Amino acid sequence: MSGTLPLTPSDRKFVESRLLSRTFPQTVLLEGGSDDARRSLADYLACALVCTGSGARPCGACGACRKCASGSHPDIRRLGPEKKNGTFKVEFCRFVRQDAFVVPNDGDTKVYILDDCQTMNDSAENALLKILEEPPAGVYFLLTCPTSGALLPTIRSRAVALTLTGAEEAFGEETLGTALSLAKALKTSEWALLQATAALERDRTETGNVLRCLCAALGEALCRRAGAKARPALGETPALLSASFTTPQLYALLKEAQALTAENDGYENANLLLTALCYRLYRAAHQHT
C-alpha cells in the first residue's frame, strides 16, 4: 500500500519520510475519503508503527506484521461508536486514557485506532484530550473522521491532520435542494422544518441521503468558520449554515444529524423519524442562543 497511499502528495511524502525516520507523530487525524478508506489507512499505519523490521515499515514479514495481518496484534486497539446508538461513549475515552499507561505486550509500541470520532460528544472529546496533551512515550493515536471540522479545536490542535484523496459522496440536485431547505428552515420554526421534510415522507432512502448531505454541509460550515477554504460540491448550504449559526450551534447540529443518520433504519414509521428529525435539529440549533 505504501506506493499508493490514498493521501494528497504532500501528506504521502510526509508519512513515508516520518515512518522511515521513526519520527511519526503520536496523534494523527485521518480525514476525508470514504469510511473504508480511512479505516484501511489506519490499519496500515498501525501496522507500520508496531513493525519490528529493520528497513521500510511495515515490512510484512516480521512477527508483528504477521499478527497485524491476522488481526491479532495485542498492542493495537480499535474503538468506535456503539452500533446501538451510533455514539462514541465517553467511557471508551476514559478507558484509553488509563490503558495508554499499561506496558505494551509486544515491543515498545501501542496504537489506538479511534474510528468515527465525529460521533463523540464534548465530554468524550475532553476526556480524550487529557491523554492527547501528554501521551506516554511509544503510544500513538490514529483518529478517523470525515472532516476535522466536526471535532473540537482543542482536539484538532493536538493532532497532525492527513487528508485522504478520492471521490467524496456525490449528492443529486434533489438531495442538495432538500438539505438547503432544511438549513433555511432551521432558523425559523419546527413547523417550517416539517414543511421542508414533506418530500421525504415516502422515501426512507432519500431521508438517509439528505441526512448525510446535511452532515457533510455542517462539517463544511465548521471548516468555513475555522478559516478553511470550502469545497463547492455541497452548493449553498455550507455558506448558509456558517452565516446563520455559531460554532457551538454547528457542533450541536452536526452531532444530532450524525445520530439521526445512524438511527435512520431503526425507525419503523417514517413520520416518527421526520418528527424526531425536526424536533432534535431545531433543539440543537437553538440550545446555545
PDB file of C-alpha atoms in Angstrom:
ATOM      1  CA  MET A   1       0.000   0.000   0.000  1.00  0.00           C
ATOM      2  CA  SER A   2       2.940   2.360   0.585  1.00  0.00           C
ATOM      3  CA  GLY A   3       3.205   3.213  -3.098  1.00  0.00           C
ATOM      4  CA  THR A   4      -0.496   4.015  -3.341  1.00  0.00           C
ATOM      5  CA  LEU A   5      -1.313   5.692  -0.038  1.00  0.00           C
ATOM      6  CA  PRO A   6      -4.676   7.450  -0.605  1.00  0.00           C
ATOM      7  CA  LEU A   7      -3.310  10.795   0.545  1.00  0.00           C
ATOM      8  CA  THR A   8      -2.534  14.131  -1.012  1.00  0.00           C
ATOM      9  CA  PRO A   9       1.019  14.160  -2.455  1.00  0.00           C
ATOM     10  CA  SER A  10       2.393  16.321   0.369  1.00  0.00           C
ATOM     11  CA  ASP A  11       0.794  14.168   3.066  1.00  0.00           C
ATOM     12  CA  ARG A  12       2.001  10.968   1.380  1.00  0.00           C
ATOM     13  CA  LYS A  13       5.568  12.262   1.330  1.00  0.00           C
ATOM     14  CA  PHE A  14       5.258  13.310   4.983  1.00  0.00           C
ATOM     15  CA  VAL A  15       4.017   9.873   6.083  1.00  0.00           C
ATOM     16  CA  GLU A  16       6.648   7.936   4.162  1.00  0.00           C
ATOM     17  CA  SER A  17       9.516  10.094   5.468  1.00  0.00           C
ATOM     18  CA  ARG A  18       8.302  10.002   9.065  1.00  0.00           C
ATOM     19  CA  LEU A  19       7.827   6.241   9.038  1.00  0.00           C
ATOM     20  CA  LEU A  20      11.301   5.775   7.574  1.00  0.00           C
ATOM     21  CA  SER A  21      12.947   8.096  10.108  1.00  0.00           C
ATOM     22  CA  ARG A  22      10.901   6.673  13.023  1.00  0.00           C
ATOM     23  CA  THR A  23       9.617  10.150  13.874  1.00  0.00           C
ATOM     24  CA  PHE A  24       5.900   9.606  13.245  1.00  0.00           C
ATOM     25  CA  PRO A  25       3.670  11.994  15.245  1.00  0.00           C
ATOM     26  CA  GLN A  26       1.914  10.438  18.218  1.00  0.00           C
ATOM     27  CA  THR A  27      -1.524  11.789  17.297  1.00  0.00           C
ATOM     28  CA  VAL A  28      -2.791  11.778  13.724  1.00  0.00           C
ATOM     29  CA  LEU A  29      -6.218  12.651  12.365  1.00  0.00           C
ATOM     30  CA  LEU A  30      -7.245  10.927   9.133  1.00  0.00           C
ATOM     31  CA  GLU A  31      -9.954  12.933   7.385  1.00  0.00           C
ATOM     32  CA  GLY A  32     -11.681  12.863   4.033  1.00  0.00           C
ATOM     33  CA  GLY A  33     -12.184   9.929   1.684  1.00  0.00           C
ATOM     34  CA  SER A  34     -14.616   7.132   2.489  1.00  0.00           C
ATOM     35  CA  ASP A  35     -15.160   5.310   5.781  1.00  0.00           C
ATOM     36  CA  ASP A  36     -13.479   2.196   4.403  1.00  0.00           C
ATOM     37  CA  ALA A  37     -10.504   4.164   3.067  1.00  0.00           C
ATOM     38  CA  ARG A  38      -9.923   5.857   6.422  1.00  0.00           C
ATOM     39  CA  ARG A  39     -10.103   2.544   8.284  1.00  0.00           C
ATOM     40  CA  SER A  40      -7.784   0.813   5.833  1.00  0.00           C
ATOM     41  CA  LEU A  41      -5.214   3.592   6.077  1.00  0.00           C
ATOM     42  CA  ALA A  42      -5.426   3.492   9.878  1.00  0.00           C
ATOM     43  CA  ASP A  43      -4.782  -0.264   9.766  1.00  0.00           C
ATOM     44  CA  TYR A  44      -1.767   0.266   7.520  1.00  0.00           C
ATOM     45  CA  LEU A  45      -0.276   2.981   9.725  1.00  0.00           C
ATOM     46  CA  ALA A  46      -0.880   0.956  12.892  1.00  0.00           C
ATOM     47  CA  CYS A  47       0.969  -1.984  11.358  1.00  0.00           C
ATOM     48  CA  ALA A  48       3.825   0.277  10.297  1.00  0.00           C
ATOM     49  CA  LEU A  49       4.133   1.659  13.814  1.00  0.00           C
ATOM     50  CA  VAL A  50       4.341  -1.734  15.554  1.00  0.00           C
ATOM     51  CA  CYS A  51       6.510  -3.315  12.825  1.00  0.00           C
ATOM     52  CA  THR A  52       9.880  -4.557  14.109  1.00  0.00           C
ATOM     53  CA  GLY A  53      11.558  -4.825  10.695  1.00  0.00           C
ATOM     54  CA  SER A  54      14.849  -3.061  10.145  1.00  0.00           C
ATOM     55  CA  GLY A  55      14.033  -1.355   6.836  1.00  0.00           C
ATOM     56  CA  ALA A  56      10.944   0.316   5.469  1.00  0.00           C
ATOM     57  CA  ARG A  57       7.824  -0.236   7.544  1.00  0.00           C
ATOM     58  CA  PRO A  58       5.603  -2.153   7.513  1.00  0.00           C
ATOM     59  CA  CYS A  59       7.905  -4.908   6.320  1.00  0.00           C
ATOM     60  CA  GLY A  60       5.138  -7.511   6.060  1.00  0.00           C
ATOM     61  CA  ALA A  61       7.450 -10.267   7.264  1.00  0.00           C
ATOM     62  CA  CYS A  62       8.178  -9.742  10.958  1.00  0.00           C
ATOM     63  CA  GLY A  63       6.110 -11.299  13.714  1.00  0.00           C
ATOM     64  CA  ALA A  64       4.326  -8.019  14.402  1.00  0.00           C
ATOM     65  CA  CYS A  65       3.284  -7.643  10.756  1.00  0.00           C
ATOM     66  CA  ARG A  66       2.008 -11.208  10.654  1.00  0.00           C
ATOM     67  CA  LYS A  67      -0.084 -10.554  13.743  1.00  0.00           C
ATOM     68  CA  CYS A  68      -1.463  -7.410  12.120  1.00  0.00           C
ATOM     69  CA  ALA A  69      -2.394  -9.393   9.027  1.00  0.00           C
ATOM     70  CA  SER A  70      -4.390 -11.824  11.153  1.00  0.00           C
ATOM     71  CA  GLY A  71      -5.937  -9.047  13.231  1.00  0.00           C
ATOM     72  CA  SER A  72      -4.410 -10.383  16.432  1.00  0.00           C
ATOM     73  CA  HIS A  73      -1.748  -7.871  17.439  1.00  0.00           C
ATOM     74  CA  PRO A  74      -2.256  -7.279  21.188  1.00  0.00           C
ATOM     75  CA  ASP A  75      -0.959  -3.713  21.139  1.00  0.00           C
ATOM     76  CA  ILE A  76      -3.347  -2.364  18.512  1.00  0.00           C
ATOM     77  CA  ARG A  77      -6.711  -1.443  19.952  1.00  0.00           C
ATOM     78  CA  ARG A  78      -9.634  -0.247  17.853  1.00  0.00           C
ATOM     79  CA  LEU A  79     -12.563   1.638  19.334  1.00  0.00           C
ATOM     80  CA  GLY A  80     -15.519   3.356  17.719  1.00  0.00           C
ATOM     81  CA  PRO A  81     -19.152   4.341  18.168  1.00  0.00           C
ATOM     82  CA  GLU A  82     -21.646   1.832  19.522  1.00  0.00           C
ATOM     83  CA  LYS A  83     -23.829   0.254  16.859  1.00  0.00           C
ATOM     84  CA  LYS A  84     -26.890   0.681  19.070  1.00  0.00           C
ATOM     85  CA  ASN A  85     -26.921   4.465  19.234  1.00  0.00           C
ATOM     86  CA  GLY A  86     -24.085   5.491  16.923  1.00  0.00           C
ATOM     87  CA  THR A  87     -22.169   7.447  19.548  1.00  0.00           C
ATOM     88  CA  PHE A  88     -18.577   7.146  20.744  1.00  0.00           C
ATOM     89  CA  LYS A  89     -19.040   6.838  24.507  1.00  0.00           C
ATOM     90  CA  VAL A  90     -17.078   8.913  26.994  1.00  0.00           C
ATOM     91  CA  GLU A  91     -16.303   5.661  28.832  1.00  0.00           C
ATOM     92  CA  PHE A  92     -14.255   4.497  25.840  1.00  0.00           C
ATOM     93  CA  CYS A  93     -12.106   7.630  26.025  1.00  0.00           C
ATOM     94  CA  ARG A  94     -11.618   7.179  29.752  1.00  0.00           C
ATOM     95  CA  PHE A  95     -10.537   3.591  29.129  1.00  0.00           C
ATOM     96  CA  VAL A  96      -7.980   4.758  26.547  1.00  0.00           C
ATOM     97  CA  ARG A  97      -6.695   7.387  28.956  1.00  0.00           C
ATOM     98  CA  GLN A  98      -5.975   4.711  31.577  1.00  0.00           C
ATOM     99  CA  ASP A  99      -4.901   1.876  29.297  1.00  0.00           C
ATOM    100  CA  ALA A 100      -2.338   4.038  27.498  1.00  0.00           C
ATOM    101  CA  PHE A 101      -0.086   3.814  30.564  1.00  0.00           C
ATOM    102  CA  VAL A 102      -0.122  -0.007  30.611  1.00  0.00           C
ATOM    103  CA  VAL A 103       3.123  -1.522  29.295  1.00  0.00           C
ATOM    104  CA  PRO A 104       2.766  -2.987  25.758  1.00  0.00           C
ATOM    105  CA  ASN A 105       2.569  -6.756  25.393  1.00  0.00           C
ATOM    106  CA  ASP A 106       4.962  -6.925  22.427  1.00  0.00           C
ATOM    107  CA  GLY A 107       7.802  -4.488  21.805  1.00  0.00           C
ATOM    108  CA  ASP A 108       7.584  -0.912  22.999  1.00  0.00           C
ATOM    109  CA  THR A 109       4.703   0.498  20.918  1.00  0.00           C
ATOM    110  CA  LYS A 110       0.944   0.728  21.388  1.00  0.00           C
ATOM    111  CA  VAL A 111      -1.537   2.072  18.861  1.00  0.00           C
ATOM    112  CA  TYR A 112      -5.136   3.164  19.425  1.00  0.00           C
ATOM    113  CA  ILE A 113      -7.348   3.452  16.358  1.00  0.00           C
ATOM    114  CA  LEU A 114     -10.352   5.636  17.208  1.00  0.00           C
ATOM    115  CA  ASP A 115     -12.898   5.431  14.392  1.00  0.00           C
ATOM    116  CA  ASP A 116     -15.620   7.971  13.598  1.00  0.00           C
ATOM    117  CA  CYS A 117     -14.509  10.500  16.192  1.00  0.00           C
ATOM    118  CA  GLN A 118     -17.155  12.899  14.898  1.00  0.00           C
ATOM    119  CA  THR A 119     -19.668  10.860  16.940  1.00  0.00           C
ATOM    120  CA  MET A 120     -18.027  11.857  20.242  1.00  0.00           C
ATOM    121  CA  ASN A 121     -19.843  14.382  22.386  1.00  0.00           C
ATOM    122  CA  ASP A 122     -17.968  17.181  24.121  1.00  0.00           C
ATOM    123  CA  SER A 123     -17.456  15.097  27.278  1.00  0.00           C
ATOM    124  CA  ALA A 124     -15.831  12.291  25.285  1.00  0.00           C
ATOM    125  CA  GLU A 125     -13.584  14.682  23.369  1.00  0.00           C
ATOM    126  CA  ASN A 126     -12.489  16.415  26.558  1.00  0.00           C
ATOM    127  CA  ALA A 127     -11.735  13.058  28.199  1.00  0.00           C
ATOM    128  CA  LEU A 128      -9.616  12.105  25.189  1.00  0.00           C
ATOM    129  CA  LEU A 129      -7.891  15.487  25.160  1.00  0.00           C
ATOM    130  CA  LYS A 130      -6.268  14.791  28.534  1.00  0.00           C
ATOM    131  CA  ILE A 131      -4.226  11.890  27.146  1.00  0.00           C
ATOM    132  CA  LEU A 132      -3.501  13.613  23.818  1.00  0.00           C
ATOM    133  CA  GLU A 133      -1.929  16.567  25.616  1.00  0.00           C
ATOM    134  CA  GLU A 134       0.845  14.422  27.120  1.00  0.00           C
ATOM    135  CA  PRO A 135       0.814  10.923  25.595  1.00  0.00           C
ATOM    136  CA  PRO A 136       3.214   8.331  27.061  1.00  0.00           C
ATOM    137  CA  ALA A 137       6.286   7.509  25.003  1.00  0.00           C
ATOM    138  CA  GLY A 138       5.637   4.882  22.345  1.00  0.00           C
ATOM    139  CA  VAL A 139       1.852   5.377  22.359  1.00  0.00           C
ATOM    140  CA  TYR A 140       0.136   6.508  19.147  1.00  0.00           C
ATOM    141  CA  PHE A 141      -3.409   7.638  18.425  1.00  0.00           C
ATOM    142  CA  LEU A 142      -4.977   7.369  14.967  1.00  0.00           C
ATOM    143  CA  LEU A 143      -8.274   9.246  14.796  1.00  0.00           C
ATOM    144  CA  THR A 144     -10.597   8.909  11.809  1.00  0.00           C
ATOM    145  CA  CYS A 145     -13.246  11.448  10.860  1.00  0.00           C
ATOM    146  CA  PRO A 146     -14.948  12.621   7.650  1.00  0.00           C
ATOM    147  CA  THR A 147     -13.858  16.207   8.331  1.00  0.00           C
ATOM    148  CA  SER A 148     -11.725  17.731  11.067  1.00  0.00           C
ATOM    149  CA  GLY A 149     -14.311  20.497  11.401  1.00  0.00           C
ATOM    150  CA  ALA A 150     -16.513  18.035  13.293  1.00  0.00           C
ATOM    151  CA  LEU A 151     -14.049  17.958  16.207  1.00  0.00           C
ATOM    152  CA  LEU A 152     -13.331  20.496  18.907  1.00  0.00           C
ATOM    153  CA  PRO A 153     -10.473  22.907  18.100  1.00  0.00           C
ATOM    154  CA  THR A 154      -8.597  21.635  21.161  1.00  0.00           C
ATOM    155  CA  ILE A 155      -8.527  18.115  19.686  1.00  0.00           C
ATOM    156  CA  ARG A 156      -7.509  19.359  16.237  1.00  0.00           C
ATOM    157  CA  SER A 157      -4.657  21.381  17.714  1.00  0.00           C
ATOM    158  CA  ARG A 158      -3.113  18.226  19.231  1.00  0.00           C
ATOM    159  CA  ALA A 159      -3.187  16.189  16.007  1.00  0.00           C
ATOM    160  CA  VAL A 160      -1.437  16.187  12.660  1.00  0.00           C
ATOM    161  CA  ALA A 161      -4.210  16.088  10.057  1.00  0.00           C
ATOM    162  CA  LEU A 162      -3.754  13.896   6.980  1.00  0.00           C
ATOM    163  CA  THR A 163      -6.216  14.289   4.130  1.00  0.00           C
ATOM    164  CA  LEU A 164      -7.334  11.297   2.083  1.00  0.00           C
ATOM    165  CA  THR A 165      -7.931  11.735  -1.612  1.00  0.00           C
ATOM    166  CA  GLY A 166     -10.574  10.053  -3.705  1.00  0.00           C
ATOM    167  CA  ALA A 167     -14.105  10.875  -4.699  1.00  0.00           C
ATOM    168  CA  GLU A 168     -16.402  12.064  -1.972  1.00  0.00           C
ATOM    169  CA  GLU A 169     -20.033  11.076  -1.905  1.00  0.00           C
ATOM    170  CA  ALA A 170     -21.888  12.901  -4.647  1.00  0.00           C
ATOM    171  CA  PHE A 171     -25.397  14.149  -3.927  1.00  0.00           C
ATOM    172  CA  GLY A 172     -28.081  14.721  -6.520  1.00  0.00           C
ATOM    173  CA  GLU A 173     -29.783  18.053  -7.108  1.00  0.00           C
ATOM    174  CA  GLU A 174     -32.937  16.954  -5.288  1.00  0.00           C
ATOM    175  CA  THR A 175     -30.953  15.917  -2.203  1.00  0.00           C
ATOM    176  CA  LEU A 176     -28.960  19.150  -2.222  1.00  0.00           C
ATOM    177  CA  GLY A 177     -32.169  21.145  -2.590  1.00  0.00           C
ATOM    178  CA  THR A 178     -33.871  19.448   0.352  1.00  0.00           C
ATOM    179  CA  ALA A 179     -30.778  19.878   2.536  1.00  0.00           C
ATOM    180  CA  LEU A 180     -30.746  23.596   1.662  1.00  0.00           C
ATOM    181  CA  SER A 181     -34.442  23.876   2.533  1.00  0.00           C
ATOM    182  CA  LEU A 182     -33.772  22.252   5.912  1.00  0.00           C
ATOM    183  CA  ALA A 183     -30.905  24.652   6.576  1.00  0.00           C
ATOM    184  CA  LYS A 184     -33.139  27.651   5.810  1.00  0.00           C
ATOM    185  CA  ALA A 185     -35.985  26.302   7.965  1.00  0.00           C
ATOM    186  CA  LEU A 186     -33.709  25.725  10.949  1.00  0.00           C
ATOM    187  CA  LYS A 187     -33.635  29.482  11.563  1.00  0.00           C
ATOM    188  CA  THR A 188     -37.410  29.814  11.724  1.00  0.00           C
ATOM    189  CA  SER A 189     -39.511  27.088  13.375  1.00  0.00           C
ATOM    190  CA  GLU A 190     -40.155  23.370  13.770  1.00  0.00           C
ATOM    191  CA  TRP A 191     -43.238  23.825  11.583  1.00  0.00           C
ATOM    192  CA  ALA A 192     -41.044  25.170   8.778  1.00  0.00           C
ATOM    193  CA  LEU A 193     -38.826  22.113   9.205  1.00  0.00           C
ATOM    194  CA  LEU A 194     -41.804  19.787   8.940  1.00  0.00           C
ATOM    195  CA  GLN A 195     -42.826  21.501   5.713  1.00  0.00           C
ATOM    196  CA  ALA A 196     -39.275  21.133   4.359  1.00  0.00           C
ATOM    197  CA  THR A 197     -39.313  17.376   5.055  1.00  0.00           C
ATOM    198  CA  ALA A 198     -42.669  16.760   3.334  1.00  0.00           C
ATOM    199  CA  ALA A 199     -40.930  15.338   0.264  1.00  0.00           C
ATOM    200  CA  LEU A 200     -39.261  12.663   2.410  1.00  0.00           C
ATOM    201  CA  GLU A 201     -42.399  11.084   3.876  1.00  0.00           C
ATOM    202  CA  ARG A 202     -42.463   8.155   1.460  1.00  0.00           C
ATOM    203  CA  ASP A 203     -38.764   7.754   0.745  1.00  0.00           C
ATOM    204  CA  ARG A 204     -36.605   6.415   3.571  1.00  0.00           C
ATOM    205  CA  THR A 205     -33.581   6.124   1.276  1.00  0.00           C
ATOM    206  CA  GLU A 206     -33.759   9.802   0.348  1.00  0.00           C
ATOM    207  CA  THR A 207     -34.090  10.703   4.031  1.00  0.00           C
ATOM    208  CA  GLY A 208     -30.753   8.983   4.621  1.00  0.00           C
ATOM    209  CA  ASN A 209     -29.237  10.808   1.644  1.00  0.00           C
ATOM    210  CA  VAL A 210     -30.413  14.174   2.932  1.00  0.00           C
ATOM    211  CA  LEU A 211     -29.118  13.488   6.442  1.00  0.00           C
ATOM    212  CA  ARG A 212     -25.681  12.530   5.083  1.00  0.00           C
ATOM    213  CA  CYS A 213     -25.690  15.623   2.894  1.00  0.00           C
ATOM    214  CA  LEU A 214     -26.625  17.778   5.871  1.00  0.00           C
ATOM    215  CA  CYS A 215     -23.812  16.212   7.935  1.00  0.00           C
ATOM    216  CA  ALA A 216     -21.327  16.982   5.164  1.00  0.00           C
ATOM    217  CA  ALA A 217     -22.628  20.541   4.859  1.00  0.00           C
ATOM    218  CA  LEU A 218     -22.352  21.124   8.612  1.00  0.00           C
ATOM    219  CA  GLY A 219     -18.779  19.856   8.576  1.00  0.00           C
ATOM    220  CA  GLU A 220     -18.008  22.245   5.729  1.00  0.00           C
ATOM    221  CA  ALA A 221     -19.691  25.084   7.622  1.00  0.00           C
ATOM    222  CA  LEU A 222     -17.422  24.431  10.601  1.00  0.00           C
ATOM    223  CA  CYS A 223     -14.408  24.459   8.316  1.00  0.00           C
ATOM    224  CA  ARG A 224     -15.531  27.828   6.936  1.00  0.00           C
ATOM    225  CA  ARG A 225     -15.818  29.282  10.432  1.00  0.00           C
ATOM    226  CA  ALA A 226     -12.329  27.968  11.192  1.00  0.00           C
ATOM    227  CA  GLY A 227     -10.982  29.809   8.142  1.00  0.00           C
ATOM    228  CA  ALA A 228     -10.550  26.790   5.858  1.00  0.00           C
ATOM    229  CA  LYS A 229     -11.299  27.035   2.171  1.00  0.00           C
ATOM    230  CA  ALA A 230     -14.639  25.366   1.449  1.00  0.00           C
ATOM    231  CA  ARG A 231     -15.299  22.864  -1.303  1.00  0.00           C
ATOM    232  CA  PRO A 232     -18.086  23.680  -3.794  1.00  0.00           C
ATOM    233  CA  ALA A 233     -19.684  20.225  -4.076  1.00  0.00           C
ATOM    234  CA  LEU A 234     -22.381  20.921  -1.471  1.00  0.00           C
ATOM    235  CA  GLY A 235     -23.880  24.005  -3.061  1.00  0.00           C
ATOM    236  CA  GLU A 236     -25.099  26.942  -0.981  1.00  0.00           C
ATOM    237  CA  THR A 237     -25.867  25.024   2.208  1.00  0.00           C
ATOM    238  CA  PRO A 238     -22.458  25.249   3.982  1.00  0.00           C
ATOM    239  CA  ALA A 239     -22.258  29.017   3.452  1.00  0.00           C
ATOM    240  CA  LEU A 240     -25.822  29.494   4.699  1.00  0.00           C
ATOM    241  CA  LEU A 241     -25.211  27.386   7.801  1.00  0.00           C
ATOM    242  CA  SER A 242     -21.912  29.105   8.549  1.00  0.00           C
ATOM    243  CA  ALA A 243     -23.557  32.522   8.340  1.00  0.00           C
ATOM    244  CA  SER A 244     -26.653  31.543  10.314  1.00  0.00           C
ATOM    245  CA  PHE A 245     -25.253  29.680  13.316  1.00  0.00           C
ATOM    246  CA  THR A 246     -22.443  29.995  15.832  1.00  0.00           C
ATOM    247  CA  THR A 247     -19.712  27.393  16.135  1.00  0.00           C
ATOM    248  CA  PRO A 248     -21.316  25.755  19.241  1.00  0.00           C
ATOM    249  CA  GLN A 249     -24.640  25.579  17.404  1.00  0.00           C
ATOM    250  CA  LEU A 250     -22.997  23.984  14.372  1.00  0.00           C
ATOM    251  CA  TYR A 251     -21.287  21.400  16.574  1.00  0.00           C
ATOM    252  CA  ALA A 252     -24.596  20.588  18.259  1.00  0.00           C
ATOM    253  CA  LEU A 253     -26.360  20.312  14.897  1.00  0.00           C
ATOM    254  CA  LEU A 254     -23.667  18.085  13.443  1.00  0.00           C
ATOM    255  CA  LYS A 255     -23.711  15.664  16.357  1.00  0.00           C
ATOM    256  CA  GLU A 256     -27.519  15.451  16.241  1.00  0.00           C
ATOM    257  CA  ALA A 257     -27.571  14.983  12.459  1.00  0.00           C
ATOM    258  CA  GLN A 258     -24.991  12.207  12.745  1.00  0.00           C
ATOM    259  CA  ALA A 259     -27.012  10.477  15.445  1.00  0.00           C
ATOM    260  CA  LEU A 260     -30.168  10.693  13.311  1.00  0.00           C
ATOM    261  CA  THR A 261     -28.278   9.257  10.336  1.00  0.00           C
ATOM    262  CA  ALA A 262     -27.191   6.270  12.434  1.00  0.00           C
ATOM    263  CA  GLU A 263     -30.744   5.784  13.741  1.00  0.00           C
ATOM    264  CA  ASN A 264     -32.469   6.110  10.353  1.00  0.00           C
ATOM    265  CA  ASP A 265     -33.064   2.383   9.873  1.00  0.00           C
ATOM    266  CA  GLY A 266     -34.255   1.938  13.458  1.00  0.00           C
ATOM    267  CA  TYR A 267     -37.472   3.882  12.941  1.00  0.00           C
ATOM    268  CA  GLU A 268     -40.299   1.662  11.714  1.00  0.00           C
ATOM    269  CA  ASN A 269     -42.502   4.654  10.928  1.00  0.00           C
ATOM    270  CA  ALA A 270     -41.165   7.300   8.540  1.00  0.00           C
ATOM    271  CA  ASN A 271     -43.360  10.020  10.067  1.00  0.00           C
ATOM    272  CA  LEU A 272     -41.927   9.339  13.519  1.00  0.00           C
ATOM    273  CA  LEU A 273     -38.429   9.679  12.087  1.00  0.00           C
ATOM    274  CA  LEU A 274     -39.226  13.009  10.451  1.00  0.00           C
ATOM    275  CA  THR A 275     -40.914  14.306  13.610  1.00  0.00           C
ATOM    276  CA  ALA A 276     -37.824  13.357  15.631  1.00  0.00           C
ATOM    277  CA  LEU A 277     -35.604  14.925  12.978  1.00  0.00           C
ATOM    278  CA  CYS A 278     -37.425  18.260  13.152  1.00  0.00           C
ATOM    279  CA  TYR A 279     -37.580  18.384  16.947  1.00  0.00           C
ATOM    280  CA  ARG A 280     -33.981  17.337  17.565  1.00  0.00           C
ATOM    281  CA  LEU A 281     -32.400  19.511  14.887  1.00  0.00           C
ATOM    282  CA  TYR A 282     -34.382  22.578  15.921  1.00  0.00           C
ATOM    283  CA  ARG A 283     -33.483  21.993  19.588  1.00  0.00           C
ATOM    284  CA  ALA A 284     -29.793  21.611  18.687  1.00  0.00           C
ATOM    285  CA  ALA A 285     -29.866  24.772  16.581  1.00  0.00           C
ATOM    286  CA  HIS A 286     -31.312  26.883  19.371  1.00  0.00           C
ATOM    287  CA  GLN A 287     -29.920  25.421  22.557  1.00  0.00           C
ATOM    288  CA  HIS A 288     -26.956  27.829  22.566  1.00  0.00           C
ATOM    289  CA  THR A 289     -28.888  31.004  21.782  1.00  0.00           C
TER     290      THR A 289
END
